[in-house]
Coordinates of C-alpha atoms in Angstrom, one line a residue:
Chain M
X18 CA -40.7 -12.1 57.7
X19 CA -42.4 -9.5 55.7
X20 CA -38.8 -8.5 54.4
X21 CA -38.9 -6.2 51.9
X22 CA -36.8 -7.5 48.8
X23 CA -34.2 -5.3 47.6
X24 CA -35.2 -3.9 44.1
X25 CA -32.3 -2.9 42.2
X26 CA -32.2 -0.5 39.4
X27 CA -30.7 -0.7 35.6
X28 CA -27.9 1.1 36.7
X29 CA -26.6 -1.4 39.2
X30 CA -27.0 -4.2 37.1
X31 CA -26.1 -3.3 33.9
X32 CA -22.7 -3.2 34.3
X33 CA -19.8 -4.8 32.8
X34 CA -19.2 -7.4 35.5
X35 CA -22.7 -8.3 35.6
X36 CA -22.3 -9.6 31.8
X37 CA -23.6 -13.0 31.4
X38 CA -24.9 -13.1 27.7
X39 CA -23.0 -10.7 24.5
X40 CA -22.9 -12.0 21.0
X41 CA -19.9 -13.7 20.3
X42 CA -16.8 -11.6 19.1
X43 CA -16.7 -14.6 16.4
X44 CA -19.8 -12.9 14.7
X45 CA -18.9 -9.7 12.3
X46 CA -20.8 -6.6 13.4
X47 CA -22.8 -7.3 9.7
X48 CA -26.6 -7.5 10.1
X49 CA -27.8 -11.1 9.2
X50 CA -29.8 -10.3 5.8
X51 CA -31.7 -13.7 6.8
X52 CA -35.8 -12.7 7.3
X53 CA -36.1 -11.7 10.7
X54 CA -37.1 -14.9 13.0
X55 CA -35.1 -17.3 11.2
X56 CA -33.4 -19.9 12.6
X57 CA -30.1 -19.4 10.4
X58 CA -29.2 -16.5 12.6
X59 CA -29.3 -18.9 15.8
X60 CA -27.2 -21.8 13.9
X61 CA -24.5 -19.4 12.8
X62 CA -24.2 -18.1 16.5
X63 CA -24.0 -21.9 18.3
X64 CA -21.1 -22.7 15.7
X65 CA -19.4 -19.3 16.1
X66 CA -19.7 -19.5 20.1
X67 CA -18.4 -23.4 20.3
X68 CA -15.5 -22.2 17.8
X69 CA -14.3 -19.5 20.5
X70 CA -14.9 -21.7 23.5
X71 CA -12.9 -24.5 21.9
X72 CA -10.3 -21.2 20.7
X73 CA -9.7 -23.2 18.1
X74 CA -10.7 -19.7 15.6
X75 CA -7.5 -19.7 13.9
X76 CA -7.7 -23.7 12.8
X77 CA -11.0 -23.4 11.9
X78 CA -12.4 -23.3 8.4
X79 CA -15.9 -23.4 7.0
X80 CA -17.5 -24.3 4.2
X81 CA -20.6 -21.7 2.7
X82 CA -23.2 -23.4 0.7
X83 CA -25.0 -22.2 -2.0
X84 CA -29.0 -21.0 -0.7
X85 CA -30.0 -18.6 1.9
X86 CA -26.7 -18.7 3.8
X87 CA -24.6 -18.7 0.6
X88 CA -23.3 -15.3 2.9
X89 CA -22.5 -16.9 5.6
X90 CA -19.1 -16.1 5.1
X91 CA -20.2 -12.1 5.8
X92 CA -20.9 -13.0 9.3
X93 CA -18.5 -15.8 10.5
X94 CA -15.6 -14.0 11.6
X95 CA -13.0 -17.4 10.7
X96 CA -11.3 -18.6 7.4
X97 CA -14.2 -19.5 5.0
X98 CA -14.6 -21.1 1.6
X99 CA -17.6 -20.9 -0.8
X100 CA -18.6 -24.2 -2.3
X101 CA -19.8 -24.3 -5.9
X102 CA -23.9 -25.7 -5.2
X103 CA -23.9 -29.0 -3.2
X104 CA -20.0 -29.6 -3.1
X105 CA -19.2 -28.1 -0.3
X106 CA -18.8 -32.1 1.0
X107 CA -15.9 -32.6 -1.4
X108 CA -14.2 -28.9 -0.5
X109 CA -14.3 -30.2 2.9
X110 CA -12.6 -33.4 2.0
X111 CA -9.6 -31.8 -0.1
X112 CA -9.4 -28.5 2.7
X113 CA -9.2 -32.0 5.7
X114 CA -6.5 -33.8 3.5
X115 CA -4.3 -31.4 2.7
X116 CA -4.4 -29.4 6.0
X117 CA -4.9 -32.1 8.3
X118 CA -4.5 -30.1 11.4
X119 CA -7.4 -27.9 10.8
X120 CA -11.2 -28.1 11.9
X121 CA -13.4 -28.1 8.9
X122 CA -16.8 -27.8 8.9
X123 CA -19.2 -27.3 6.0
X124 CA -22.7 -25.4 6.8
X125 CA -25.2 -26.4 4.4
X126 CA -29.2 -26.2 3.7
X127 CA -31.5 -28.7 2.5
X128 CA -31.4 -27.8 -1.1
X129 CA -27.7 -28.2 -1.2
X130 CA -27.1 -31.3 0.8
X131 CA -30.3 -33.5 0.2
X132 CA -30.9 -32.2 -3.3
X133 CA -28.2 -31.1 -5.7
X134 CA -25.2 -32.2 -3.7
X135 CA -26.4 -35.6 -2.5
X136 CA -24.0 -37.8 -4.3
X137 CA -21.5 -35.3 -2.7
X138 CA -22.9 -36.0 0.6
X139 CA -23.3 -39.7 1.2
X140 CA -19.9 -40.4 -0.5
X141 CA -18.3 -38.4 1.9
X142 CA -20.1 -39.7 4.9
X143 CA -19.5 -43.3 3.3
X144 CA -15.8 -42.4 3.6
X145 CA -15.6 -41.1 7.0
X146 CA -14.3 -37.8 6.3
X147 CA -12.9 -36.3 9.6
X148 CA -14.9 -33.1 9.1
X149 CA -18.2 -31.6 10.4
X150 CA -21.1 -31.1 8.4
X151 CA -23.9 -29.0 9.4
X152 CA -27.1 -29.7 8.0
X153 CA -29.9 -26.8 8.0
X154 CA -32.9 -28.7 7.4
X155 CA -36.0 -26.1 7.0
X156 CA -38.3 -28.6 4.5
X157 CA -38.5 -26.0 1.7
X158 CA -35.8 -24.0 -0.9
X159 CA -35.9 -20.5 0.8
X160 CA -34.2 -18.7 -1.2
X161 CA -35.6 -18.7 -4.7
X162 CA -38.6 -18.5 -3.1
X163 CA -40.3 -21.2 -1.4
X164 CA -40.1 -24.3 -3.7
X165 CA -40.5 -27.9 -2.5
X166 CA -37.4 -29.5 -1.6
X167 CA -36.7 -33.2 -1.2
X168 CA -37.4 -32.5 2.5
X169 CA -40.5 -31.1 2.2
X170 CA -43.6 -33.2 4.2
X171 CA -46.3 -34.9 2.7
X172 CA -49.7 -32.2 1.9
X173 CA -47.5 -29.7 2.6
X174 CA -48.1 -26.1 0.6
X175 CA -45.0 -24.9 -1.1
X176 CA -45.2 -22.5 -4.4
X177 CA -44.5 -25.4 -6.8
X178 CA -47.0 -27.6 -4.6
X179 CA -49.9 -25.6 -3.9
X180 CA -51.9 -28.0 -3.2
X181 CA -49.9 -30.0 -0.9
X182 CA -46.7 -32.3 -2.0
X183 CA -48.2 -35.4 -3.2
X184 CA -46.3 -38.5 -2.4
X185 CA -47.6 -40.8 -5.3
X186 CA -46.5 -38.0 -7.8
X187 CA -43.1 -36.2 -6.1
X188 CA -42.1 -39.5 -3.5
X189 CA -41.3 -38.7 -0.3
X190 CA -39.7 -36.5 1.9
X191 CA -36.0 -37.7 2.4
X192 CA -35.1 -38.3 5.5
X193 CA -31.6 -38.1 4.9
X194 CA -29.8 -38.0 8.2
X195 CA -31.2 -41.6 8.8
X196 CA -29.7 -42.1 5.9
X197 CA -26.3 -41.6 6.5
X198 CA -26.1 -42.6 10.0
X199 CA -26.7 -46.3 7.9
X200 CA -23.2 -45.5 6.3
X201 CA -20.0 -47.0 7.9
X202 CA -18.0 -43.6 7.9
X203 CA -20.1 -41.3 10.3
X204 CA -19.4 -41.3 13.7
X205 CA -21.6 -38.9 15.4
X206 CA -25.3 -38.4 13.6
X207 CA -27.7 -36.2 15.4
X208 CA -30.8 -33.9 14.6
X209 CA -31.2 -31.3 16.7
X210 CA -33.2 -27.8 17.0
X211 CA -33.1 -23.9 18.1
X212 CA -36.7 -22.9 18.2
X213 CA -37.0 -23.2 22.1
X214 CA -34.5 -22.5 24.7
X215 CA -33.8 -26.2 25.4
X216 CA -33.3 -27.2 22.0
X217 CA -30.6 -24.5 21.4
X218 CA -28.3 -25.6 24.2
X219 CA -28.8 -29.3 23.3
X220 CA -28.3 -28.2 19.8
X221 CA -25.3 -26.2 20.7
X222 CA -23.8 -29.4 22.8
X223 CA -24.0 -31.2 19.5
X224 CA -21.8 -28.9 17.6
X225 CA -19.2 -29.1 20.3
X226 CA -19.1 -32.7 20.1
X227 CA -19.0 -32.5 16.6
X228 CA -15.8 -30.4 17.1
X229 CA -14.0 -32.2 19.5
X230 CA -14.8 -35.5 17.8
X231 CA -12.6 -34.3 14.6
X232 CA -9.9 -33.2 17.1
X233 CA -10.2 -37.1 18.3
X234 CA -9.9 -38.1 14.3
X235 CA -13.0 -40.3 15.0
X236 CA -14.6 -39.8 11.5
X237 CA -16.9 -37.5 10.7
X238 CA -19.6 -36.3 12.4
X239 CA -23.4 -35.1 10.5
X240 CA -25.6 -32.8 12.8
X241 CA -28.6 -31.6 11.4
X242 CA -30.9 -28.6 13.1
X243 CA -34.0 -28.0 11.7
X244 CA -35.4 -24.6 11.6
X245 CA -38.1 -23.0 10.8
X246 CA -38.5 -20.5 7.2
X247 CA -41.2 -18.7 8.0
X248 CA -41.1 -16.6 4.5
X249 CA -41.5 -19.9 2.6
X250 CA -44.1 -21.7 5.0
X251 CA -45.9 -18.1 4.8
X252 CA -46.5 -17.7 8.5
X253 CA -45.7 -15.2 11.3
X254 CA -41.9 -16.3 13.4
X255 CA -43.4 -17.3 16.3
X256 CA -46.3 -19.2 14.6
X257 CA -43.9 -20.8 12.0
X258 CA -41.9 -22.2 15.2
X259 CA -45.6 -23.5 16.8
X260 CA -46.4 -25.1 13.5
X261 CA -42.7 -26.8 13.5
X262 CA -43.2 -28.5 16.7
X263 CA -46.2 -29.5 15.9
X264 CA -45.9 -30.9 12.2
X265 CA -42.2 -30.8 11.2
X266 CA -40.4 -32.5 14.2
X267 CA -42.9 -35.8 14.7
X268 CA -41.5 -36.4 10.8
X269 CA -38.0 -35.3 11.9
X270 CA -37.6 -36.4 15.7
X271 CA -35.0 -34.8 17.7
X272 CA -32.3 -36.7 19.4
X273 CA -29.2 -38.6 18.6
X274 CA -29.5 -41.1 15.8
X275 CA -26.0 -42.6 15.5
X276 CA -23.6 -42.2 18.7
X277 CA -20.0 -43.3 19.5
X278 CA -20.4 -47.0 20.9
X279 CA -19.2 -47.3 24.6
X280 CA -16.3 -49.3 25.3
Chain X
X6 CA -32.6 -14.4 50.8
X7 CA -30.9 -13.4 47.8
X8 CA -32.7 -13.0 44.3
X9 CA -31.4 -13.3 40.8
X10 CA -32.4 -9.8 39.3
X11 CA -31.7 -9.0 35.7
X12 CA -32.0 -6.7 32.7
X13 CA -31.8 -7.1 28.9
X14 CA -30.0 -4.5 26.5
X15 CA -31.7 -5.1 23.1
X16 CA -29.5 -3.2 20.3
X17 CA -32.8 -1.6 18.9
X18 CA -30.8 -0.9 15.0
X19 CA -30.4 -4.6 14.6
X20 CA -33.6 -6.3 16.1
X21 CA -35.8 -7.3 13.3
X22 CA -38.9 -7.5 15.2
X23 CA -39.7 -11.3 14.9
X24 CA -40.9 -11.9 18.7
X25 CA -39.4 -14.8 19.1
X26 CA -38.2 -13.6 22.1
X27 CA -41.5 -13.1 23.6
X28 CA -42.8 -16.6 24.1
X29 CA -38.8 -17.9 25.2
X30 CA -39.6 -15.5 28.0
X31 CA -41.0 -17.7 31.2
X32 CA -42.0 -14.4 33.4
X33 CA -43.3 -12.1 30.3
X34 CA -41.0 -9.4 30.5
X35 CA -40.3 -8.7 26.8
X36 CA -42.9 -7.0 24.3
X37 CA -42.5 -5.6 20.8
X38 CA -42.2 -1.5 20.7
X39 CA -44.4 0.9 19.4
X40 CA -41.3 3.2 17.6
X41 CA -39.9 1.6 15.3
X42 CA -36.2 1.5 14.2
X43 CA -34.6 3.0 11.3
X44 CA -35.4 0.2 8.9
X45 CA -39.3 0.2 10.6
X46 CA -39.3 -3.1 12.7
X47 CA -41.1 -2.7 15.9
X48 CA -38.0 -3.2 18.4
X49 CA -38.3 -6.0 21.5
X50 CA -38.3 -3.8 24.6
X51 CA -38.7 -4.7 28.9
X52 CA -41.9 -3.9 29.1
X53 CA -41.8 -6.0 33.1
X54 CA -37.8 -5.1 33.9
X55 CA -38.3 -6.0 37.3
X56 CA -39.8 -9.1 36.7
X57 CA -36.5 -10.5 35.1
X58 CA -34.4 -12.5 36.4
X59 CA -31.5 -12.6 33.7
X60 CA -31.9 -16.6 32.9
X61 CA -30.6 -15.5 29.2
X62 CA -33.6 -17.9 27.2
X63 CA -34.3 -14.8 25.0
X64 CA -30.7 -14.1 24.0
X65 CA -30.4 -18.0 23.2
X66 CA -33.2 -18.2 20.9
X67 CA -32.8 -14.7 19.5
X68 CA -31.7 -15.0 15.5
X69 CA -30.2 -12.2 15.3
X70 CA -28.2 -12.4 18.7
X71 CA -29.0 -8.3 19.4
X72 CA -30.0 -9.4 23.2
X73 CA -27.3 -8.8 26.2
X74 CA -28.4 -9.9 29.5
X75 CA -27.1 -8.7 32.7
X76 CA -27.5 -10.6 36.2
X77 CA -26.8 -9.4 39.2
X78 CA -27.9 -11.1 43.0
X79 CA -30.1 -8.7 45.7
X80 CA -29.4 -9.6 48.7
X81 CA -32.4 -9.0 51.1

């Protein structure tokens, strides 16, 4: 009984055939300039790895948004377009029409799609746009430095609320995915996350769906992943993904909001 | 009995150090380095190799996807 278990060494298992995780090829050798810990690096990987499972890298084109992943064009290895700030809704709408056979998606923070490009946002979902969008939701504008965004929770610290947003004087956080899952033209509305193992393969399902659902011309699908900014909530990684789970997602619950009736 | 035995390869230049890593971990095998790397994050390192068993929950949750895992079965 008292078998003794075979202990292998580095050697025999690091070898090629005993690959079962590598970054995606889909990813540019570029080091993410995102702070380290942030979720950003995590949502540019799922989308990259579903583009290369679906092979669909040559029809694929994305839309950058204007905040802390205005780059992310650096680091997806596919056709890409930059968005002027908060249209990167409308880009995806003219790149869809005209090029029909394509898969767009646009990638997009809080401060671009709930803030300056909401207009942009709803009237696209309101149309049923057979794109993708991508919605980073991380409750605060990153990068110039921490302001409150419309996302950002009640009492919560940001460096234009230092005391805590105030609901009677800044109204309340937007809860905009709800929002457009109410709009006739999405198909697909989910909220998702990638701060524990779980969440990213749920997360990463999602985006697939969201993909193969524009191959099916269903209408367009809105899949927002929230994520943590631990620069602009001021707190270590691992702590910022603790506080998340504890303050951030009972506001924002994950899960499917709007899915494809059964028939 | 066969056992699922694995290793991680962290590409030490491009880890920033966040830990994340560490808590994903469900047999505490990872830990943040004493060196540091050129731009002076503390790399994640195996500090318990042979307590991994390659179930890839760092690499998912990594931000910086710098984490290959390896698997391999020992049989008994």
């Amino acid at each position: 009984m008292a078998e003794q278990q075979q202990q292998l060494t580095s050697e025999d298992i690091i070898q090629e055939e005993n690959l079962v995780f590598d970054r995606t090829q889909l990813l540019t050798d570029n080091v993410f300039h995102y702070c380290p810990g942030c979720g950003h690096g995590v949502a540019h990987r799922l989308i990259m790895e579903v583009v290369e499972e679906l092979e669909v890298q040559d029809k694929a084109i994305g839309i950058a948004p204007v905040g802390c992943s205005v780059l992310a064009y650096n680091y997806m290895d596919i056709d890409m377009q930059e968005a002027a700030h908060g249209r990167a809704p409308a880009l995806a709408t003219g790149i869809k029409r005209t090029m029909p056979d394509k898969y767009v998606f646009t990638y997009q923070g809080d401060g671009d799609l709930a803030a300056i490009g909401t207009a942009e946002t709803i009237h696209a979902c309101n149309r049923g746009e057979n794109v993708a969008i991508f919605f980073i939701n991380n409750g605060i504008y990153g990068m110039t430095g921490g302001q409150m965004a419309p996302t950002t929770l009640e009492k919560m610290k940001s460096s234009t609320t230092p005391y805590g947003r105030n609901i009677k004087q800044m109204g309340n956080p937007l809860k905009i995915t709800e929002l457009v899952a109410e709009l006739p033209g999405t198909y697909y509305v989910t909220r998702q996350a990638v701060h524990k193992p779980g969440a990213v393969r749920k997360a990463k399902k999602a985006i697939k769906k969201a993909f193969e659902y524009q191959k099916l011309e269903k209408g367009l699908s809105f899949v927002e992943i929230v994520i943590n900014c631990n620069s602009g909530w001021k707190m270590e990684p691992v702590d910022a993904n603790k506080w998340m789970d504890e303050n951030f997602l009972p506001y924002y619950p994950l899960g499917d909001i709007k899915v494809p009736e059964k028939k | 009995m066969a056992k699922l035995q694995g290793r991680i390869v962290v590409d030490t230049e491009k880890c920033k150090g966040c830990g994340v890593c560490i808590p994903a971990c469900p047999f505490d095998v990872i830990a943040l380095a004493d060196n540091v790397n050129s731009k002076g994050f503390h790399y994640a390192y195996m500090k318990n190799p042979e307590a991994c068993t390659g179930c890839v929950n760092c690499a998912l949750v990594c931000p910086d996807a710098v984490i290959q895992v390896y698997r391999k079965k020992a049989t008994a």
